[in-house]
PDB file of C-alpha atoms in Angstrom:
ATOM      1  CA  UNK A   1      72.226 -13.038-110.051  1.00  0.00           C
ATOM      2  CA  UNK A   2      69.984 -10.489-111.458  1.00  0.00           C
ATOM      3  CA  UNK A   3      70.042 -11.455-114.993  1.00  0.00           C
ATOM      4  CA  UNK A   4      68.907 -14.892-113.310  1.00  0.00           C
ATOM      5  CA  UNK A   5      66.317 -13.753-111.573  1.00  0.00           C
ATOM      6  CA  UNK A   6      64.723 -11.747-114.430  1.00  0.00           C
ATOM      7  CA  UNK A   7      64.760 -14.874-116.380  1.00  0.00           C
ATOM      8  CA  UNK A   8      63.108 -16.760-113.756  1.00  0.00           C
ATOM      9  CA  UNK A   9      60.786 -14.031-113.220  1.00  0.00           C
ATOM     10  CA  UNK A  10      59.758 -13.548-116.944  1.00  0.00           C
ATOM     11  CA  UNK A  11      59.645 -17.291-117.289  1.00  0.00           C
ATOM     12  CA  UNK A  12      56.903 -17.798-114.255  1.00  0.00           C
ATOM     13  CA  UNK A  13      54.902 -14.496-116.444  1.00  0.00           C
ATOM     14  CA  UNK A  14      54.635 -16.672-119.382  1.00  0.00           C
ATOM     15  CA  UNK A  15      53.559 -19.620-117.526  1.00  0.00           C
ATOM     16  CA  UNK A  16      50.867 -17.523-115.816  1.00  0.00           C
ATOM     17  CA  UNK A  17      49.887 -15.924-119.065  1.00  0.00           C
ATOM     18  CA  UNK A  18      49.580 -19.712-120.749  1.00  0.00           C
ATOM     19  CA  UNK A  19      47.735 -21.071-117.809  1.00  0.00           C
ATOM     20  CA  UNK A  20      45.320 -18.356-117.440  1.00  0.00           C
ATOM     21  CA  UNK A  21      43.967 -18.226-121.603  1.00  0.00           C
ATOM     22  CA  UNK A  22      43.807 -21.775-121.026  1.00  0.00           C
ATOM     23  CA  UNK A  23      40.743 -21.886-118.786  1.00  0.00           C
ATOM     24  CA  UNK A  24      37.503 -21.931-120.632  1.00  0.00           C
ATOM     25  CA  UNK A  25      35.451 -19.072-118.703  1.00  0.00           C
ATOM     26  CA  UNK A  26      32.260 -17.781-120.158  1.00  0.00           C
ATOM     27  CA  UNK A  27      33.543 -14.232-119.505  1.00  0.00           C
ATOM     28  CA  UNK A  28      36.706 -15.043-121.908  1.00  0.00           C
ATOM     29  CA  UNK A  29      34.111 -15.799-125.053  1.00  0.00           C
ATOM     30  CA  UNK A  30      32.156 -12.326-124.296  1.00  0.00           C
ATOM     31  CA  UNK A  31      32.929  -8.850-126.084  1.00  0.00           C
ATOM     32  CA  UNK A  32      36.705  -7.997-125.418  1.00  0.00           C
ATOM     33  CA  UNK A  33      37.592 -11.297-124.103  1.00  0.00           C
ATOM     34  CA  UNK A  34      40.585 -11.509-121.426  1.00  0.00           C
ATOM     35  CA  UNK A  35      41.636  -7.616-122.574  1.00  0.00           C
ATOM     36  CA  UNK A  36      38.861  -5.863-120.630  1.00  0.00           C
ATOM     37  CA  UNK A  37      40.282  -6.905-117.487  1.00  0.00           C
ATOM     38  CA  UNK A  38      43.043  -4.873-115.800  1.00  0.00           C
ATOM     39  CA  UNK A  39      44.424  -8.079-114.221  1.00  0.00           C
ATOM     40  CA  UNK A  40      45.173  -9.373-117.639  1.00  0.00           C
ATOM     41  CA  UNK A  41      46.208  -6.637-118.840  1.00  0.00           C
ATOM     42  CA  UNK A  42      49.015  -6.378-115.814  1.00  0.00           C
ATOM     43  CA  UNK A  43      49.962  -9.363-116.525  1.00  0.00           C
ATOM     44  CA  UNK A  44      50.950  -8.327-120.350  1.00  0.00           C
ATOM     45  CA  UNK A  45      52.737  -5.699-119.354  1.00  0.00           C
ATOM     46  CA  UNK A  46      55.032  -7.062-116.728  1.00  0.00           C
ATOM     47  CA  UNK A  47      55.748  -9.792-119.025  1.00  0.00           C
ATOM     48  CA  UNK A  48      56.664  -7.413-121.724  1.00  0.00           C
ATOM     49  CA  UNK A  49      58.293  -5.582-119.577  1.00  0.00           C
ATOM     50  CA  UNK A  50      60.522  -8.223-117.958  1.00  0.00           C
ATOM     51  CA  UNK A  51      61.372  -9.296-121.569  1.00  0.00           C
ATOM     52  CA  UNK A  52      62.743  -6.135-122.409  1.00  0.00           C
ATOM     53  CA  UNK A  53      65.029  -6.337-119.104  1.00  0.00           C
ATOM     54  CA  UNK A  54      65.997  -9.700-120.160  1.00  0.00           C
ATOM     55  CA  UNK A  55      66.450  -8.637-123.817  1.00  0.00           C
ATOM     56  CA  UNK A  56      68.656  -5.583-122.307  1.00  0.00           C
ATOM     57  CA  UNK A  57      70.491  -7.968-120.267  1.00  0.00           C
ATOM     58  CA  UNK A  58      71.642 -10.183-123.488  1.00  0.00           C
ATOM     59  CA  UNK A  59      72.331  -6.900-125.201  1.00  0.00           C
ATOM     60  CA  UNK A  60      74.577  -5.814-122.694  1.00  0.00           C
ATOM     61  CA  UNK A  61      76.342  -8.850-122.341  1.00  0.00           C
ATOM     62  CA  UNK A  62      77.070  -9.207-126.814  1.00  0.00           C
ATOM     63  CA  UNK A  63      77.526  -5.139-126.759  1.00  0.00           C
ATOM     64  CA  UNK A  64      80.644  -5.181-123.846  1.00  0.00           C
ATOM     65  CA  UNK A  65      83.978  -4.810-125.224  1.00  0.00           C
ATOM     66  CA  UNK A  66      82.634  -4.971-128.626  1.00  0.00           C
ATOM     67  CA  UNK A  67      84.064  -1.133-128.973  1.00  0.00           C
ATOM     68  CA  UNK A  68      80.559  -1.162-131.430  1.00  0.00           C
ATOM     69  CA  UNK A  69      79.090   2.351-131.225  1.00  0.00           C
ATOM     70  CA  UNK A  70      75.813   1.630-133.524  1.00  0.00           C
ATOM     71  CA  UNK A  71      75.243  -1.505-130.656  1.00  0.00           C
ATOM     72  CA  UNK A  72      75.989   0.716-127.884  1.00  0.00           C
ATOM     73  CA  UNK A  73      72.894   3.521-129.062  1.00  0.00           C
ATOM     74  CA  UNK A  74      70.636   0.797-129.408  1.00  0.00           C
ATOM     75  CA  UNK A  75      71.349  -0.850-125.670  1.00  0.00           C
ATOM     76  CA  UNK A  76      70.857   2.177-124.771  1.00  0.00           C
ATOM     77  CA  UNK A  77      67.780   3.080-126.216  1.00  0.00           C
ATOM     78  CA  UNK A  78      66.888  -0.670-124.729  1.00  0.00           C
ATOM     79  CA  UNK A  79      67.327   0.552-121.383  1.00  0.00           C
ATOM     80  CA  UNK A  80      65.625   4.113-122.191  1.00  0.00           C
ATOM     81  CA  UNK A  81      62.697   2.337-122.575  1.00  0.00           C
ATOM     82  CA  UNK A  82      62.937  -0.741-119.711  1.00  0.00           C
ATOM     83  CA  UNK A  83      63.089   2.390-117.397  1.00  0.00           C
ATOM     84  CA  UNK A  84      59.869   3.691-119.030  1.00  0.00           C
ATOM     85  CA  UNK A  85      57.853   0.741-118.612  1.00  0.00           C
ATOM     86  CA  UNK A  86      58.873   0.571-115.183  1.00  0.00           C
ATOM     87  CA  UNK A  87      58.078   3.949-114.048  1.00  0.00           C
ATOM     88  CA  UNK A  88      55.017   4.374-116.299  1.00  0.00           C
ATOM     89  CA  UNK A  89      53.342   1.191-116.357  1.00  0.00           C
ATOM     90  CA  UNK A  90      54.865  -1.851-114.603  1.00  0.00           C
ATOM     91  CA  UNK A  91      55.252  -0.038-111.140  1.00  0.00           C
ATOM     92  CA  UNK A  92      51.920   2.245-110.909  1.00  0.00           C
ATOM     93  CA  UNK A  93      49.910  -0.666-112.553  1.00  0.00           C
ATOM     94  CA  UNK A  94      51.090  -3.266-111.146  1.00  0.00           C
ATOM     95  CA  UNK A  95      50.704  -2.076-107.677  1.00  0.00           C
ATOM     96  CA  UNK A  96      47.215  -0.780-107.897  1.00  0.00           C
ATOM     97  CA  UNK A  97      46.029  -4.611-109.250  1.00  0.00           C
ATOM     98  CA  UNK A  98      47.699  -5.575-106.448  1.00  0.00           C
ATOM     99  CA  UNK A  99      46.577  -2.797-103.651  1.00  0.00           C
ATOM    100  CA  UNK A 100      42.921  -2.020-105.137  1.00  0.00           C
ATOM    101  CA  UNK A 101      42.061  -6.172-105.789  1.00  0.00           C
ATOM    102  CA  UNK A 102      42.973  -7.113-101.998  1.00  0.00           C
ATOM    103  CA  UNK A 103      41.119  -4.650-100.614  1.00  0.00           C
ATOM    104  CA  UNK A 104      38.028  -4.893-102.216  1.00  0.00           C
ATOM    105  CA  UNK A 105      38.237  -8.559-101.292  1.00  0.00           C
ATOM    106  CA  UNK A 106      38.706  -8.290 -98.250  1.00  0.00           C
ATOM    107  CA  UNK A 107      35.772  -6.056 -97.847  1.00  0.00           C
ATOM    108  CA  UNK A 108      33.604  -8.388-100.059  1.00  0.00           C
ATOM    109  CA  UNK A 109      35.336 -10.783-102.486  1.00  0.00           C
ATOM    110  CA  UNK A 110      31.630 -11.135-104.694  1.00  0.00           C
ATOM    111  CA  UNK A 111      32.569  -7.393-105.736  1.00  0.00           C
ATOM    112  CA  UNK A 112      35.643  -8.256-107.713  1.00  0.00           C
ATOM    113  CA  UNK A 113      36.572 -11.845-107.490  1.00  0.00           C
ATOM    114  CA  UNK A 114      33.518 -14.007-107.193  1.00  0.00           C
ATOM    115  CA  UNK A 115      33.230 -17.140-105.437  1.00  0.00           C
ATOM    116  CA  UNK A 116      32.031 -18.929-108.769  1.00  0.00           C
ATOM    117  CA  UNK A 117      36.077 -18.431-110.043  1.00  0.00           C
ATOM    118  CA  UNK A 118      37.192 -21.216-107.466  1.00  0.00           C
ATOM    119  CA  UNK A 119      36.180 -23.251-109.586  1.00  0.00           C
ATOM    120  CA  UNK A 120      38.314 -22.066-112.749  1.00  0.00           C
ATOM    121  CA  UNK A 121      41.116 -20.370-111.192  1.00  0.00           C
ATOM    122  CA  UNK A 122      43.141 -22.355-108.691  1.00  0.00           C
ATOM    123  CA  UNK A 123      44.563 -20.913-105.462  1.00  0.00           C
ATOM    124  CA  UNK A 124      48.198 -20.279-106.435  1.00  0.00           C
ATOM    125  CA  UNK A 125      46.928 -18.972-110.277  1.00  0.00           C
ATOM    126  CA  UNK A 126      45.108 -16.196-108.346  1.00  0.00           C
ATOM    127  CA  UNK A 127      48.059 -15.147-106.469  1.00  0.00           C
ATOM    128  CA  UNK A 128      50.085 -15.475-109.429  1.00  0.00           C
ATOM    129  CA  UNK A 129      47.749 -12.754-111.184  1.00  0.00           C
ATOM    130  CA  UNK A 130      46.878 -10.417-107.639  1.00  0.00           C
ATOM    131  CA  UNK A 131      49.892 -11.205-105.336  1.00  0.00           C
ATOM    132  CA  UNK A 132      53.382 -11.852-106.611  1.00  0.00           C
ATOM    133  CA  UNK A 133      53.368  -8.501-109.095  1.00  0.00           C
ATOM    134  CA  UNK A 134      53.942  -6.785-106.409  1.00  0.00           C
ATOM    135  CA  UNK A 135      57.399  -8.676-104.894  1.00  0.00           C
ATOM    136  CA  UNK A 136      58.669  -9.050-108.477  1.00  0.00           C
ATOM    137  CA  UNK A 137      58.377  -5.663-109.074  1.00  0.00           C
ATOM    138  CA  UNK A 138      60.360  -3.978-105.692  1.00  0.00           C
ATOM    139  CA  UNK A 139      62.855  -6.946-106.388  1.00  0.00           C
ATOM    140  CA  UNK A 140      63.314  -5.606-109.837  1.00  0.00           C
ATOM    141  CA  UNK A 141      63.321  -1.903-108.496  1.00  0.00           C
ATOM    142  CA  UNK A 142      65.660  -2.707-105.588  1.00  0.00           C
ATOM    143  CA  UNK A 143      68.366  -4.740-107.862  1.00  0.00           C
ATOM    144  CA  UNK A 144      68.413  -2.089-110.679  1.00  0.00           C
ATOM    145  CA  UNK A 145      68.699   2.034-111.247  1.00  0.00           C
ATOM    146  CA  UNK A 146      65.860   3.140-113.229  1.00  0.00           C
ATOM    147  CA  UNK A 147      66.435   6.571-114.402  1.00  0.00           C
ATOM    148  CA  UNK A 148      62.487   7.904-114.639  1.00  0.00           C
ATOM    149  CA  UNK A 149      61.101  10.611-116.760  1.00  0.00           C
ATOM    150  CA  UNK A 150      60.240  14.054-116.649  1.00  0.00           C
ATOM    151  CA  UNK A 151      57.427  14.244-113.947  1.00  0.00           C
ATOM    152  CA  UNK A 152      55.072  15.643-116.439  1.00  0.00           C
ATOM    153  CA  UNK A 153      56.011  12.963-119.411  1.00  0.00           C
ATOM    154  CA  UNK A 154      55.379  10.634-116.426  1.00  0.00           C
ATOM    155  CA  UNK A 155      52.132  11.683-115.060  1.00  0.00           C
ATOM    156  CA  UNK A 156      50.910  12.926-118.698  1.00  0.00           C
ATOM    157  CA  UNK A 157      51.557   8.993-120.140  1.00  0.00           C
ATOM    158  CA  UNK A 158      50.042   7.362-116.682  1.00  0.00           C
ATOM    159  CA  UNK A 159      46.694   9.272-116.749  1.00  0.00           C
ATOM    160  CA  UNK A 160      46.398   8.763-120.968  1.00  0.00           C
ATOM    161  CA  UNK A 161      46.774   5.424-119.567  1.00  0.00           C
ATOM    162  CA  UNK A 162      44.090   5.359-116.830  1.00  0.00           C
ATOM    163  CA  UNK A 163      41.314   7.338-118.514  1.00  0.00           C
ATOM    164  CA  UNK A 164      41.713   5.140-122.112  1.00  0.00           C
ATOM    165  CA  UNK A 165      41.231   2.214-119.672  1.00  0.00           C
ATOM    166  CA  UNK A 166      38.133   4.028-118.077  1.00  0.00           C
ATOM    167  CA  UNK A 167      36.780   4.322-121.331  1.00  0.00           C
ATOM    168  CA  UNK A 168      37.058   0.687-122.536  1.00  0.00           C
ATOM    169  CA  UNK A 169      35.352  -0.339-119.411  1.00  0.00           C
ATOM    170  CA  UNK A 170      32.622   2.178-120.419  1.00  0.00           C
ATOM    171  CA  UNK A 171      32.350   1.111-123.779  1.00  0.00           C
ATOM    172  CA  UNK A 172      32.465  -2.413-122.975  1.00  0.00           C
ATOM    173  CA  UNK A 173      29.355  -1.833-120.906  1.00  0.00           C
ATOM    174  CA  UNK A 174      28.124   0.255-123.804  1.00  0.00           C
ATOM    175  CA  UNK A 175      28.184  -2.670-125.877  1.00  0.00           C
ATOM    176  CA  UNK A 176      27.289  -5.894-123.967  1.00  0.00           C
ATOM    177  CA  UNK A 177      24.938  -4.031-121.316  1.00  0.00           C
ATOM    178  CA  UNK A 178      27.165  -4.825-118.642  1.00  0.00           C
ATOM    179  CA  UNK A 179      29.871  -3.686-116.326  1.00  0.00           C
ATOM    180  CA  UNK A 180      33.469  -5.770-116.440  1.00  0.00           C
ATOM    181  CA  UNK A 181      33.399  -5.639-112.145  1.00  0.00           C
ATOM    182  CA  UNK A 182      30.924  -6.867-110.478  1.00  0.00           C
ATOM    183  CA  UNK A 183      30.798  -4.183-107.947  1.00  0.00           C
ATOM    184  CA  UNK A 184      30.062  -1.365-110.778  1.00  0.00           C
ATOM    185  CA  UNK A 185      26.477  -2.958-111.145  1.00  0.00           C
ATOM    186  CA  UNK A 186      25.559  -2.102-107.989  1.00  0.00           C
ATOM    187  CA  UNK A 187      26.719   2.031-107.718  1.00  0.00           C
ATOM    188  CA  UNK A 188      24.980   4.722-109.010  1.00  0.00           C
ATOM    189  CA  UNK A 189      26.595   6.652-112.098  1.00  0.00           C
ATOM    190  CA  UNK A 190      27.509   9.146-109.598  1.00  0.00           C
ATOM    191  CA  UNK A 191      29.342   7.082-107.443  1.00  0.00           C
ATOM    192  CA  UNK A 192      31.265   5.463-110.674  1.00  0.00           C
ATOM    193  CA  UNK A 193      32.430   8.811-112.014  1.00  0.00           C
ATOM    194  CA  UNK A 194      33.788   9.510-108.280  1.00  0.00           C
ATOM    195  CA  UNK A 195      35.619   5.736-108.226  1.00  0.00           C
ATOM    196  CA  UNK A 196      36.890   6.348-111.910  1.00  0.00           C
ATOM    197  CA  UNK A 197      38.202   9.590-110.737  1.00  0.00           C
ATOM    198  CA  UNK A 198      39.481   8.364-107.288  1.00  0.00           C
ATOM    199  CA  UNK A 199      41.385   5.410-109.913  1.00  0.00           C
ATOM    200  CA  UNK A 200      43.018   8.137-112.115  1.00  0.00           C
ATOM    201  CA  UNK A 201      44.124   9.983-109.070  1.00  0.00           C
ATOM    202  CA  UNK A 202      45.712   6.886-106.918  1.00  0.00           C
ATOM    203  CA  UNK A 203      47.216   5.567-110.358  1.00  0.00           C
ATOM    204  CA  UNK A 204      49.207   9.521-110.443  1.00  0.00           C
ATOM    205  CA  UNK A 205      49.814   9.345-107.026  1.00  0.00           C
ATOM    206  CA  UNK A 206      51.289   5.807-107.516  1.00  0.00           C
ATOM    207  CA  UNK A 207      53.768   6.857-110.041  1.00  0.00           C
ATOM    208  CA  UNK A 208      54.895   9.076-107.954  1.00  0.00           C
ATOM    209  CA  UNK A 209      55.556   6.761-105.530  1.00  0.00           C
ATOM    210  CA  UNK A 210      57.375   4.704-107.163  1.00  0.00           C
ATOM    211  CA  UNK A 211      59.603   7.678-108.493  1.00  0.00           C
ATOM    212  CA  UNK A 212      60.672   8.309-104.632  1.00  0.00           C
ATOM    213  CA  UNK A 213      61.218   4.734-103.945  1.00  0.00           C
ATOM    214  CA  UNK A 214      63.311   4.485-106.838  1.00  0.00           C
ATOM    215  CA  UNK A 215      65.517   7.628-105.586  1.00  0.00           C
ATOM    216  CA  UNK A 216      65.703   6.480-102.320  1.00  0.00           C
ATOM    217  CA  UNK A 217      66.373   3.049-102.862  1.00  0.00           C
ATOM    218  CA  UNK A 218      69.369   4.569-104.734  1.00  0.00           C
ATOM    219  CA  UNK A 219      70.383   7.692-103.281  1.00  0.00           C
ATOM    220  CA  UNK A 220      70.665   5.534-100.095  1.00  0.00           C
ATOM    221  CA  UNK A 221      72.668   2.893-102.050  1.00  0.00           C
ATOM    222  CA  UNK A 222      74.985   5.763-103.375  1.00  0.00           C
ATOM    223  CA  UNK A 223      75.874   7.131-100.038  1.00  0.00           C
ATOM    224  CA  UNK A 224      76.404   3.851 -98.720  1.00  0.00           C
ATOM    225  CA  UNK A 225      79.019   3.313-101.116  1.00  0.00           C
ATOM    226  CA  UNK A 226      80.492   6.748-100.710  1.00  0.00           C
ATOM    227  CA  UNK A 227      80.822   6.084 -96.897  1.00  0.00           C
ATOM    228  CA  UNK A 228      82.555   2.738 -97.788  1.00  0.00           C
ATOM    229  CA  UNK A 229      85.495   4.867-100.026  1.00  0.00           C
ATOM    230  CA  UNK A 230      86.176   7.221 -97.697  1.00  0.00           C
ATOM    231  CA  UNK A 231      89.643   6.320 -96.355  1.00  0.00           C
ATOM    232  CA  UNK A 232      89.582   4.753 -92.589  1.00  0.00           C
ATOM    233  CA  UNK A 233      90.597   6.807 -89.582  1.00  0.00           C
ATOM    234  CA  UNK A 234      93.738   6.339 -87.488  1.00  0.00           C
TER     235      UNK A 234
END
């Protein structure tokens, strides 16, 4: 059931992905096209990312009972790095698209997601891009152990991450004059070093979220199963 869903799941990534570089908007045809948004780049990653869980699936399946030893480091090296992309990018990133898109729309939707899009972007494309990460991701989390990295690999890869994000954004602004989110335009360079910082700090403090969610998803799972073996009393 899990392989399933991954497949389903990576399929409905791709169809996203194909829908969204299909809509002619002017900010696709300026400087850094579809990349300098964080949205799009999400979307990359969780596709990648379900593709390698997919491709670790298949591997598993042609490597069991194969007795193959050179197949056996490389699915395992497969699902080294399925649990990296999980714990250092699809989880943190995903979630702050999610978290940090909803609530500046809520407060004012002309700050990140203009009214103008309606007329690109249809209803269920937008939720495809801002609302089902997050779902996909816990169901991914809750159906499979990741093991994570050292805290320090983790945070160390997370912030390289956030700030070389950060620094596109600047540059893209650098180069075309203006900022990729509407809402940047109208705070003072002041208050964008504190909201760049604030970004870097909730994307750590993600990560380590998602590191104790994995633990206790499974911790809880493992003593569940250890209450199940222990032998019945009279």
């Amino acid at each position: 059931m899990t392989k399933v869903l991954r497949v389903a799941i990576l399929l409905s990534y791709c169809s996203i992905l194909c829908n969204y570089k299909a809509i002619e908007m002017p900010s696709h045809q300026t400087y850094g096209g579809s990349w300098k948004f964080l949205t799009f780049i999400d979307l990359v990653i969780q596709a990648v990312f379900f593709g390698i869980c997919v491709l670790t699936d298949l591997s598993s399946l042609l490597t069991r009972g194969s007795g193959n030893q050179e197949q056996e480091r490389q699915l395992k090296k497969l699902i080294s790095l399925r649990d990296w992309m999980l714990a250092v990018l699809a989880f943190p990133v995903g979630v702050f698209v999610v978290a940090v898109f909803w609530i500046i729309y809520a407060y004012d939707r002309e700050m990140i997601y203009p009214k103008l899009l309606d007329n690109f972007i249809p209803g269920w494309l937008n939720h495809g891009m801002h609302t089902t990460v997050l779902p996909f991701i816990l169901i991914e989390m809750r159906t499979s152990h990741h093991q994570y990295p050292s805290r320090s690999s983790g945070l160390t890869a997370i912030c390289t991450f956030s700030v070389g994000y950060i620094l596109w954004v600047c540059w893209v602004h650098h180069v075309t004059g203006m900022w990729v989110y509407p809402f940047l335009e109208h705070i003072g360079p002041g208050a964008r070093i504190i909201f760049f910082g604030s970004t870097t700090i909730l994307m750590n403090f993600l990560y380590l979220l998602g590191e104790v969610l994995n633990n206790y998803i499974w911790d809880t799972q493992r003593s569940m199963e250890e209450e199940k073996e222990k032998p019945k009393l009279e």
